[in-house]
Every structure is written in C-alpha cells, then in structure tokens.
Amino acid sequence: MITLNFTDQIKAAKQNKALNKPFRTPGGPKKFSVYVRNEKGNVVKVNFGDPNMEIKRDDPARRKSFRARHNCANPGPKWKARYWSCYQWRAGAPVKGSELVDAESEAKKGLWYNIQKKKERMGQNYKPAKPGDKDYPSQDALKKAQAGEEEWDGFTIYDQSELLKLWPELAKAEEMETESEEDEFEEYKGDFLGMSIGSLRSTQSHVNAILANLENPNVKENLTESWLQGKIAVTEDYMTMIHNYVMFNQENDYANASEE
C-alpha cells in the first residue's frame, strides 16, 4: 500500500508564499525590498527602486526611456534589482502605493492548505489519500502546488511583518548589494534624456502633420491668425536656441535667454 505524507510540501508551500512579494523599506537603502531565491536556491533580500524618485510609468516617454536604459526586454534573473524595477515599470498596471496585504490569509489557499485542514478535522482518523482514491490530488493540482512560488502582479505592495510571520527565517536572509551613487545620478540623467527626446518627437510629429495638410483650406486659414503666428515665431526662436546648444554647445545663447 502506498501512502503519501504531505507535511514537508505544506511547509514548503507556506514558505514560498512569502517569496516574490515586494514591500516598502522606509529605512532604506532603497524604496522597496523583496525576498527571492538566488541561483543557488538560497533566499536573499533584493533592494530596488530609488527612494527619491516617483514611478511615472503612465508617462509613455518616461516609461519607454526607463525600459530602454535598463534593457527591460531582457530584465535578468529575479535575484537582481533590475528584474523588479523593470516589472514595476511595465505598461498597464498603475502604482497603487502601499497596499498592505494579509499574507497569512493569502497563504490559506490551494492544495497543501486543504490537506492540512483535513488533517486537523480528522485528527487520528486521518489517512493520506492513495493513488486511485477520489480524494487523491490530480496531477495538474500537484504540479501547481509544487510550483509554490507565485508571480508578482507588479503593483501590490505587501507588509514585511506579515511575510515574516509566514517564515521568520527571512529576517536572516542575505542582503544583496545595491547600486552606487553614480548609478543613481545616471538614473536621473537618463530619465531627463528620455523626457527630452519624447518632447522633441512629439513636437516633430505635430509640425509634420501641419505641413502635410497645407492644402487643406481650414489649415491655411488658421495659420493666418495673428496670435498663432506669434506662437510659431516664439517656438522657432526656442527651437533654434535648443538646436544651437545641443549641436554646437553655444552656451551664450542659453544664458542670454535665461536672463530675459
């Protein structure tokens, strides 16, 4: 007769429920942290997110710039900060802020939990199900339960204390190294670059659309408006100044314009 003892699986599933769930770290060194398994199978604490920057992924230009700079098409493994930052900066999942989730209640789901509850109900009368019994788990249910670790949805922020209740040993997890201050500066610099490029492309798109429709009588008539001509002249002046500074580093033009 074959019997199965699921005690170890239940324990492992409970521990895995505490992994891959980011939480805020007000004391730093980063905005968020998350417990994950590294390439050796050891649990580590990964810190990610600049505490001095807001997540602006709803801005297409900033999101595109961030994902391009960090090569988010290939974010790397889960035990690296880049993986979690890239996942957070994907489109379609607005940040909700700090949403504390009862991790204990979330852990009370699935096959291992059901088996554990059955043992509690039946006490000494409990007998593990055998292959062929109506209560024996299906292969699909076993595979899902054995997978254990879940994927983060990208915006839910968990409560670290709740995760530690599930698995107190997480408090001893090795903390991964964070980026240097130079990397932080590049973060800001790169983000401004993306915003500037996005604005220039938007301007270019609008100008091209107007020039492509000059045969339209309404477009021609609107271009004769005096207030609009003034806006166009100012725009030309600013774009000339930007061009000269970017292409030829003519700082005097920039300085003179700032003093006006």
PDB file of N, CA, C and O in Angstrom, residues 8 16 18 28 34 39 46-47 69 77 102 105 126 146 149 151 160 171 191 216 238 244 252 256 260:
ATOM      1  N   ASP A   8       5.914  18.010   4.541  1.00  0.00           N
ATOM      2  CA  ASP A   8       7.013  18.827   4.012  1.00  0.00           C
ATOM      3  C   ASP A   8       6.526  19.758   2.912  1.00  0.00           C
ATOM      4  O   ASP A   8       6.970  20.913   2.811  1.00  0.00           O
ATOM      5  N   ASN A  16       7.088  29.436   0.555  1.00  0.00           N
ATOM      6  CA  ASN A  16       7.112  30.028  -0.778  1.00  0.00           C
ATOM      7  C   ASN A  16       6.108  31.164  -0.917  1.00  0.00           C
ATOM      8  O   ASN A  16       6.279  32.060  -1.745  1.00  0.00           O
ATOM      9  N   ALA A  18       5.764  33.487   1.000  1.00  0.00           N
ATOM     10  CA  ALA A  18       6.406  34.705   1.492  1.00  0.00           C
ATOM     11  C   ALA A  18       7.422  35.262   0.494  1.00  0.00           C
ATOM     12  O   ALA A  18       7.974  36.337   0.724  1.00  0.00           O
ATOM     13  N   GLY A  28      15.337  52.493   4.090  1.00  0.00           N
ATOM     14  CA  GLY A  28      16.305  52.316   3.017  1.00  0.00           C
ATOM     15  C   GLY A  28      16.918  50.929   3.016  1.00  0.00           C
ATOM     16  O   GLY A  28      16.467  50.054   3.745  1.00  0.00           O
ATOM     17  N   VAL A  34      12.490  42.766  -1.548  1.00  0.00           N
ATOM     18  CA  VAL A  34      11.730  41.551  -1.830  1.00  0.00           C
ATOM     19  C   VAL A  34      12.605  40.348  -1.514  1.00  0.00           C
ATOM     20  O   VAL A  34      13.816  40.369  -1.729  1.00  0.00           O
ATOM     21  N   GLU A  39      20.421  32.014  -7.594  1.00  0.00           N
ATOM     22  CA  GLU A  39      20.757  30.908  -8.496  1.00  0.00           C
ATOM     23  C   GLU A  39      21.164  29.644  -7.753  1.00  0.00           C
ATOM     24  O   GLU A  39      21.104  28.537  -8.311  1.00  0.00           O
ATOM     25  N   VAL A  46      16.457  41.356  -1.916  1.00  0.00           N
ATOM     26  CA  VAL A  46      16.838  42.248  -3.016  1.00  0.00           C
ATOM     27  C   VAL A  46      16.207  43.612  -2.792  1.00  0.00           C
ATOM     28  O   VAL A  46      15.001  43.720  -2.551  1.00  0.00           O
ATOM     29  N   ASN A  47      17.016  44.660  -2.861  1.00  0.00           N
ATOM     30  CA  ASN A  47      16.532  46.032  -2.694  1.00  0.00           C
ATOM     31  C   ASN A  47      16.461  46.704  -4.060  1.00  0.00           C
ATOM     32  O   ASN A  47      17.381  46.579  -4.870  1.00  0.00           O
ATOM     33  N   ARG A  69      16.764  52.106 -21.100  1.00  0.00           N
ATOM     34  CA  ARG A  69      18.022  52.248 -20.377  1.00  0.00           C
ATOM     35  C   ARG A  69      18.385  50.985 -19.607  1.00  0.00           C
ATOM     36  O   ARG A  69      19.544  50.621 -19.495  1.00  0.00           O
ATOM     37  N   PRO A  77      17.670  37.873 -13.997  1.00  0.00           N
ATOM     38  CA  PRO A  77      17.072  36.978 -13.002  1.00  0.00           C
ATOM     39  C   PRO A  77      16.372  37.736 -11.872  1.00  0.00           C
ATOM     40  O   PRO A  77      16.605  38.923 -11.658  1.00  0.00           O
ATOM     41  N   ASP A 102      -2.799  40.906   3.660  1.00  0.00           N
ATOM     42  CA  ASP A 102      -2.716  39.884   4.694  1.00  0.00           C
ATOM     43  C   ASP A 102      -2.138  38.626   4.076  1.00  0.00           C
ATOM     44  O   ASP A 102      -2.854  37.825   3.484  1.00  0.00           O
ATOM     45  N   SER A 105      -3.603  35.173   5.260  1.00  0.00           N
ATOM     46  CA  SER A 105      -4.863  34.727   4.669  1.00  0.00           C
ATOM     47  C   SER A 105      -4.650  34.282   3.232  1.00  0.00           C
ATOM     48  O   SER A 105      -5.309  33.373   2.742  1.00  0.00           O
ATOM     49  N   TYR A 126      -7.203  10.559  10.388  1.00  0.00           N
ATOM     50  CA  TYR A 126      -6.734  10.975   9.061  1.00  0.00           C
ATOM     51  C   TYR A 126      -5.818   9.926   8.444  1.00  0.00           C
ATOM     52  O   TYR A 126      -4.913   9.402   9.096  1.00  0.00           O
ATOM     53  N   GLN A 146       3.180  22.197  -6.294  1.00  0.00           N
ATOM     54  CA  GLN A 146       4.616  22.015  -6.153  1.00  0.00           C
ATOM     55  C   GLN A 146       5.393  23.210  -6.700  1.00  0.00           C
ATOM     56  O   GLN A 146       6.526  23.458  -6.296  1.00  0.00           O
ATOM     57  N   GLU A 149       6.016  29.038  -5.693  1.00  0.00           N
ATOM     58  CA  GLU A 149       6.242  30.466  -5.793  1.00  0.00           C
ATOM     59  C   GLU A 149       5.350  31.098  -6.850  1.00  0.00           C
ATOM     60  O   GLU A 149       5.136  30.541  -7.915  1.00  0.00           O
ATOM     61  N   GLU A 151       3.983  34.622  -9.180  1.00  0.00           N
ATOM     62  CA  GLU A 151       4.483  35.803  -9.871  1.00  0.00           C
ATOM     63  C   GLU A 151       3.875  37.053  -9.240  1.00  0.00           C
ATOM     64  O   GLU A 151       2.713  37.071  -8.855  1.00  0.00           O
ATOM     65  N   GLN A 160       5.884  43.651   5.294  1.00  0.00           N
ATOM     66  CA  GLN A 160       7.023  42.800   5.641  1.00  0.00           C
ATOM     67  C   GLN A 160       6.750  41.979   6.900  1.00  0.00           C
ATOM     68  O   GLN A 160       7.127  40.804   6.983  1.00  0.00           O
ATOM     69  N   ALA A 171      14.196  36.930   8.113  1.00  0.00           N
ATOM     70  CA  ALA A 171      14.908  38.042   8.741  1.00  0.00           C
ATOM     71  C   ALA A 171      16.419  37.857   8.658  1.00  0.00           C
ATOM     72  O   ALA A 171      17.180  38.827   8.786  1.00  0.00           O
ATOM     73  N   ASP A 191      16.694  59.630 -17.190  1.00  0.00           N
ATOM     74  CA  ASP A 191      15.261  59.888 -17.215  1.00  0.00           C
ATOM     75  C   ASP A 191      14.966  61.213 -17.883  1.00  0.00           C
ATOM     76  O   ASP A 191      14.032  61.352 -18.666  1.00  0.00           O
ATOM     77  N   ASN A 216      -5.146  71.843 -47.145  1.00  0.00           N
ATOM     78  CA  ASN A 216      -6.459  71.940 -46.508  1.00  0.00           C
ATOM     79  C   ASN A 216      -6.788  73.414 -46.262  1.00  0.00           C
ATOM     80  O   ASN A 216      -6.047  74.109 -45.574  1.00  0.00           O
ATOM     81  N   TYR A 238      12.836  79.394 -29.796  1.00  0.00           N
ATOM     82  CA  TYR A 238      13.270  78.423 -28.782  1.00  0.00           C
ATOM     83  C   TYR A 238      13.928  77.201 -29.418  1.00  0.00           C
ATOM     84  O   TYR A 238      14.942  76.691 -28.926  1.00  0.00           O
ATOM     85  N   ASN A 244      21.084  75.041 -31.373  1.00  0.00           N
ATOM     86  CA  ASN A 244      22.452  75.560 -31.296  1.00  0.00           C
ATOM     87  C   ASN A 244      23.178  75.073 -30.044  1.00  0.00           C
ATOM     88  O   ASN A 244      24.381  74.809 -30.068  1.00  0.00           O
ATOM     89  N   ASN A 252      26.230  80.610 -24.629  1.00  0.00           N
ATOM     90  CA  ASN A 252      25.883  82.022 -24.508  1.00  0.00           C
ATOM     91  C   ASN A 252      24.433  82.275 -24.883  1.00  0.00           C
ATOM     92  O   ASN A 252      23.740  83.076 -24.259  1.00  0.00           O
ATOM     93  N   ASN A 256      21.792  83.928 -22.242  1.00  0.00           N
ATOM     94  CA  ASN A 256      21.094  85.154 -22.568  1.00  0.00           C
ATOM     95  C   ASN A 256      19.579  84.971 -22.507  1.00  0.00           C
ATOM     96  O   ASN A 256      18.854  85.822 -22.009  1.00  0.00           O
ATOM     97  N   GLU A 260      16.433  86.775 -19.727  1.00  0.00           N
ATOM     98  CA  GLU A 260      15.336  87.604 -20.225  1.00  0.00           C
ATOM     99  C   GLU A 260      14.076  87.459 -19.374  1.00  0.00           C
ATOM    100  O   GLU A 260      13.833  86.409 -18.844  1.00  0.00           O
TER     101      GLU A 260
END
